[in-house]
Each structure stands twice: as C-alpha cells, then as structure tokens.
PDB file of C-alpha atoms in Angstrom:
ATOM      1  CA  ASP A   2      -0.031   0.045   0.076  1.00 65.00           C
ATOM      2  CA  MET A   3       1.240   3.175  -1.034  1.00 91.00           C
ATOM      3  CA  PHE A   4       0.692   6.516   0.780  1.00 97.00           C
ATOM      4  CA  GLN A   5       1.496   9.928  -1.097  1.00 97.00           C
ATOM      5  CA  ASP A   6       1.256  13.579   0.085  1.00 98.00           C
ATOM      6  CA  PRO A   7       3.640  15.909  -1.495  1.00 96.00           C
ATOM      7  CA  ARG A   8       2.503  18.864   1.068  1.00 96.00           C
ATOM      8  CA  GLY A   9       4.056  16.359   3.871  1.00 96.00           C
ATOM      9  CA  PRO A  10       5.608  16.343   6.347  1.00 98.00           C
ATOM     10  CA  ILE A  11       5.448  12.690   5.465  1.00 98.00           C
ATOM     11  CA  GLU A  12       5.782  13.022   1.617  1.00 98.00           C
ATOM     12  CA  SER A  13       5.288   9.332   1.001  1.00 98.00           C
ATOM     13  CA  PHE A  14       5.445   5.748   2.555  1.00 98.00           C
ATOM     14  CA  GLU A  15       5.679   2.177   0.884  1.00 96.00           C
ATOM     15  CA  TRP A  16       6.639  -1.158   2.532  1.00 96.00           C
ATOM     16  CA  GLY A  17       9.599  -0.373   4.480  1.00 96.00           C
ATOM     17  CA  ARG A  18      10.397   3.192   3.328  1.00 96.00           C
ATOM     18  CA  PHE A  19       9.330   6.645   4.394  1.00 97.00           C
ATOM     19  CA  ILE A  20      10.102   9.902   2.834  1.00 97.00           C
ATOM     20  CA  ILE A  21       9.701  12.856   5.316  1.00 98.00           C
ATOM     21  CA  ASN A  22      10.667  16.421   4.719  1.00 96.00           C
ATOM     22  CA  GLY A  23      12.768  15.211   1.880  1.00 96.00           C
ATOM     23  CA  GLU A  24      14.623  12.632   3.719  1.00 96.00           C
ATOM     24  CA  THR A  25      14.235   8.882   3.223  1.00 97.00           C
ATOM     25  CA  HIS A  26      14.038   6.514   6.165  1.00 97.00           C
ATOM     26  CA  SER A  27      14.105   2.712   5.059  1.00 96.00           C
ATOM     27  CA  MET A  28      15.054  -0.871   5.903  1.00 89.00           C
ATOM     28  CA  ASP A  29      18.090  -0.223   3.704  1.00 87.00           C
ATOM     29  CA  VAL A  30      19.653   1.459   6.537  1.00 74.00           C
ATOM     30  CA  GLU A  31      19.040   4.854   4.859  1.00 84.00           C
ATOM     31  CA  GLY A  32      17.867   7.510   7.334  1.00 93.00           C
ATOM     32  CA  VAL A  33      16.772   5.868  10.766  1.00 94.00           C
ATOM     33  CA  GLY A  34      15.337   2.776   9.339  1.00 93.00           C
ATOM     34  CA  LYS A  35      12.025   1.470   8.709  1.00 94.00           C
ATOM     35  CA  ASP A  36      10.306   2.029  12.303  1.00 96.00           C
ATOM     36  CA  ILE A  37       9.963   5.578  12.918  1.00 97.00           C
ATOM     37  CA  CYS A  38       8.923   8.149  15.598  1.00 98.00           C
ATOM     38  CA  ILE A  39       8.017  11.682  14.790  1.00 98.00           C
ATOM     39  CA  LEU A  40       8.252  14.191  17.928  1.00 97.00           C
ATOM     40  CA  GLN A  41       8.413  17.966  17.710  1.00 92.00           C
ATOM     41  CA  GLY A  42       9.148  17.700  14.171  1.00 92.00           C
ATOM     42  CA  CYS A  43      12.224  15.472  14.482  1.00 96.00           C
ATOM     43  CA  VAL A  44      12.409  12.021  12.984  1.00 97.00           C
ATOM     44  CA  THR A  45      14.086   9.300  14.851  1.00 96.00           C
ATOM     45  CA  SER A  46      14.479   5.541  14.999  1.00 96.00           C
ATOM     46  CA  TRP A  47      11.704   3.846  16.944  1.00 96.00           C
ATOM     47  CA  LYS A  48      14.128   1.469  18.504  1.00 92.00           C
ATOM     48  CA  ALA A  49      12.019   0.151  21.337  1.00 93.00           C
ATOM     49  CA  ARG A  50       9.354  -1.535  19.048  1.00 91.00           C
ATOM     50  CA  LYS A  51      10.390  -5.528  19.327  1.00 89.00           C
ATOM     51  CA  GLY A  52       8.006  -7.919  17.959  1.00 90.00           C
ATOM     52  CA  HIS A  53       4.400  -7.456  17.469  1.00 93.00           C
ATOM     53  CA  GLN A  54       2.766  -6.497  20.651  1.00 95.00           C
ATOM     54  CA  LEU A  55       2.949  -2.920  21.631  1.00 95.00           C
ATOM     55  CA  ARG A  56       3.923  -2.749  25.523  1.00 95.00           C
ATOM     56  CA  PRO A  57       4.021   0.369  27.268  1.00 96.00           C
ATOM     57  CA  GLU A  58       7.795   0.748  27.451  1.00 96.00           C
ATOM     58  CA  MET A  59       7.710   0.799  23.594  1.00 96.00           C
ATOM     59  CA  VAL A  60       5.801   4.028  23.648  1.00 97.00           C
ATOM     60  CA  SER A  61       7.062   5.795  26.418  1.00 96.00           C
ATOM     61  CA  CYS A  62       9.629   7.822  24.398  1.00 95.00           C
ATOM     62  CA  VAL A  63       6.559  10.376  23.480  1.00 97.00           C
ATOM     63  CA  PHE A  64       5.591  10.528  27.198  1.00 97.00           C
ATOM     64  CA  ASP A  65       6.330  14.108  28.848  1.00 96.00           C
ATOM     65  CA  GLN A  66       6.776  15.813  25.642  1.00 96.00           C
ATOM     66  CA  GLY A  67       3.703  17.986  25.720  1.00 96.00           C
ATOM     67  CA  VAL A  68       1.949  15.467  23.227  1.00 97.00           C
ATOM     68  CA  THR A  69      -1.883  15.408  23.381  1.00 97.00           C
ATOM     69  CA  ILE A  70      -2.462  12.960  20.427  1.00 98.00           C
ATOM     70  CA  LEU A  71      -0.559  10.036  19.426  1.00 98.00           C
ATOM     71  CA  VAL A  72      -0.943   8.154  16.048  1.00 98.00           C
ATOM     72  CA  VAL A  73       0.409   4.776  15.714  1.00 98.00           C
ATOM     73  CA  GLY A  74       0.837   3.202  12.443  1.00 98.00           C
ATOM     74  CA  ILE A  75       0.246  -0.456  13.188  1.00 97.00           C
ATOM     75  CA  GLY A  76       2.076  -1.857  10.016  1.00 97.00           C
ATOM     76  CA  VAL A  77       0.912  -2.252   6.266  1.00 96.00           C
ATOM     77  CA  ASN A  78      -1.061  -5.246   7.142  1.00 96.00           C
ATOM     78  CA  GLY A  79      -2.041  -4.091  10.826  1.00 96.00           C
ATOM     79  CA  ALA A  80       0.652  -6.628  12.407  1.00 95.00           C
ATOM     80  CA  LEU A  81       1.219  -4.781  15.752  1.00 96.00           C
ATOM     81  CA  LYS A  82      -1.211  -5.160  18.308  1.00 96.00           C
ATOM     82  CA  VAL A  83      -1.977  -2.398  20.741  1.00 95.00           C
ATOM     83  CA  LYS A  84      -2.282  -4.062  24.320  1.00 93.00           C
ATOM     84  CA  LYS A  85      -5.072  -2.864  26.845  1.00 96.00           C
ATOM     85  CA  LYS A  86      -2.211  -1.765  29.424  1.00 97.00           C
ATOM     86  CA  THR A  87      -0.536   0.070  26.627  1.00 97.00           C
ATOM     87  CA  ARG A  88      -3.706   2.133  25.907  1.00 97.00           C
ATOM     88  CA  ASN A  89      -4.148   2.869  29.653  1.00 98.00           C
ATOM     89  CA  ALA A  90      -0.405   3.749  29.944  1.00 98.00           C
ATOM     90  CA  ILE A  91      -0.811   6.494  26.971  1.00 98.00           C
ATOM     91  CA  LYS A  92      -4.026   7.669  28.501  1.00 97.00           C
ATOM     92  CA  ASP A  93      -2.165   7.951  32.098  1.00 97.00           C
ATOM     93  CA  ALA A  94       0.552  10.008  30.632  1.00 97.00           C
ATOM     94  CA  GLY A  95      -1.757  12.695  29.678  1.00 97.00           C
ATOM     95  CA  ILE A  96      -2.070  11.924  26.024  1.00 98.00           C
ATOM     96  CA  GLY A  97      -6.025  12.007  25.240  1.00 96.00           C
ATOM     97  CA  GLU A  98      -6.231  10.744  22.028  1.00 98.00           C
ATOM     98  CA  LEU A  99      -4.815   7.674  20.844  1.00 98.00           C
ATOM     99  CA  ILE A 100      -5.270   6.965  17.029  1.00 98.00           C
ATOM    100  CA  ILE A 101      -4.408   3.407  15.618  1.00 98.00           C
ATOM    101  CA  GLU A 102      -4.428   2.968  11.984  1.00 98.00           C
ATOM    102  CA  LYS A 103      -2.611   0.907   9.298  1.00 98.00           C
ATOM    103  CA  THR A 104       0.619   2.884   8.431  1.00 98.00           C
ATOM    104  CA  PRO A 105      -0.493   4.210   5.229  1.00 98.00           C
ATOM    105  CA  LYS A 106      -3.720   5.816   6.956  1.00 98.00           C
ATOM    106  CA  ALA A 107      -1.969   6.692   9.944  1.00 98.00           C
ATOM    107  CA  CYS A 108       0.626   8.748   7.676  1.00 98.00           C
ATOM    108  CA  GLU A 109      -2.532  10.582   6.361  1.00 98.00           C
ATOM    109  CA  ILE A 110      -3.909  11.365   9.402  1.00 98.00           C
ATOM    110  CA  TYR A 111      -0.695  12.568  11.169  1.00 98.00           C
ATOM    111  CA  ASN A 112      -0.189  15.038   8.138  1.00 98.00           C
ATOM    112  CA  GLN A 113      -3.854  16.485   8.672  1.00 98.00           C
ATOM    113  CA  MET A 114      -3.058  16.721  12.597  1.00 97.00           C
ATOM    114  CA  ILE A 115       0.308  18.589  11.991  1.00 97.00           C
ATOM    115  CA  ARG A 116      -1.410  20.817   9.372  1.00 97.00           C
ATOM    116  CA  ALA A 117      -4.145  21.792  11.800  1.00 97.00           C
ATOM    117  CA  GLY A 118      -1.566  22.721  14.342  1.00 97.00           C
ATOM    118  CA  LYS A 119      -2.125  19.977  16.932  1.00 97.00           C
ATOM    119  CA  GLN A 120       0.598  18.656  19.472  1.00 97.00           C
ATOM    120  CA  VAL A 121       0.701  15.047  17.855  1.00 98.00           C
ATOM    121  CA  ALA A 122       3.375  12.621  17.975  1.00 98.00           C
ATOM    122  CA  PHE A 123       3.822   9.604  15.426  1.00 98.00           C
ATOM    123  CA  LEU A 124       4.988   6.136  16.171  1.00 98.00           C
ATOM    124  CA  ALA A 125       4.786   3.886  13.041  1.00 98.00           C
ATOM    125  CA  HIS A 126       5.913   0.321  11.958  1.00 96.00           C
ATOM    126  CA  GLY A 127       7.067   0.364   8.364  1.00 96.00           C
ATOM    127  CA  THR A 128       6.423  -3.237   7.263  1.00 95.00           C
ATOM    128  CA  CYS A 129       3.854  -5.513   8.341  1.00 93.00           C
TER     129      CYS A 129
END
C-alpha cells in the first residue's frame, strides 16, 4: 500500500520506506530505518519496537513531551497489536487521544493533524 502526500511532512510511504521532509528512512539502512518516531518535528528511529505486541515501554518515548495526540501506524497489514495496558499507560501519561491505524492511513492522519497545528506524535511500523 502506497501513501503519497507531497505537502508532507510525510511525503510518501511504501513498504519499509518513508520519505519525510525530503529525507528517506528505510529498511535499507537509509535514514533512521523502517520503524520511526516523529516528535516535535524530529524523526528518530523507533528502537523500542520489538515484536508485534505494543507494550507500554515501547511508547514511553513520547511521554512528557507536551503531546496530546498519539498516532500509531500498526504496519501495512496491521500486524502490531496494541495491548490494553499500553492504551491505559498512554492515557495515564496525559495523551488524551490515541489513533491506531494501518501505517498508510496513519501517515495521512498525522499530516492532517500537523497541518491543523495539533500537538501530535507519530510512531509507525514500516513493514507488516
């Protein structure tokens, strides 16, 4: 599944490859890799993601950062499962809105939120 939006900040996404603000991040070791975090406009590697169960410690990188919305891209096929205790941890951290979508749709929502001036963070799994 392809996502394209030349206005950005996420300009395109395809399996294992994001283009964000003109920079490529992919599984071919370009940029920060295929699992990404966007926080305060900075793209970093989402190193905490291991396996396909989303645990609280995998999302704590966006806590205490003034974020009110978290968009999670759960993969092209939706392989990442978000545990109830993880949803609760996000809520307890003061992030009032959690949006969970397959990664192409999540890219679209994140861009819309950024353009609307929202305090939003993005965590995305770039493959399955």
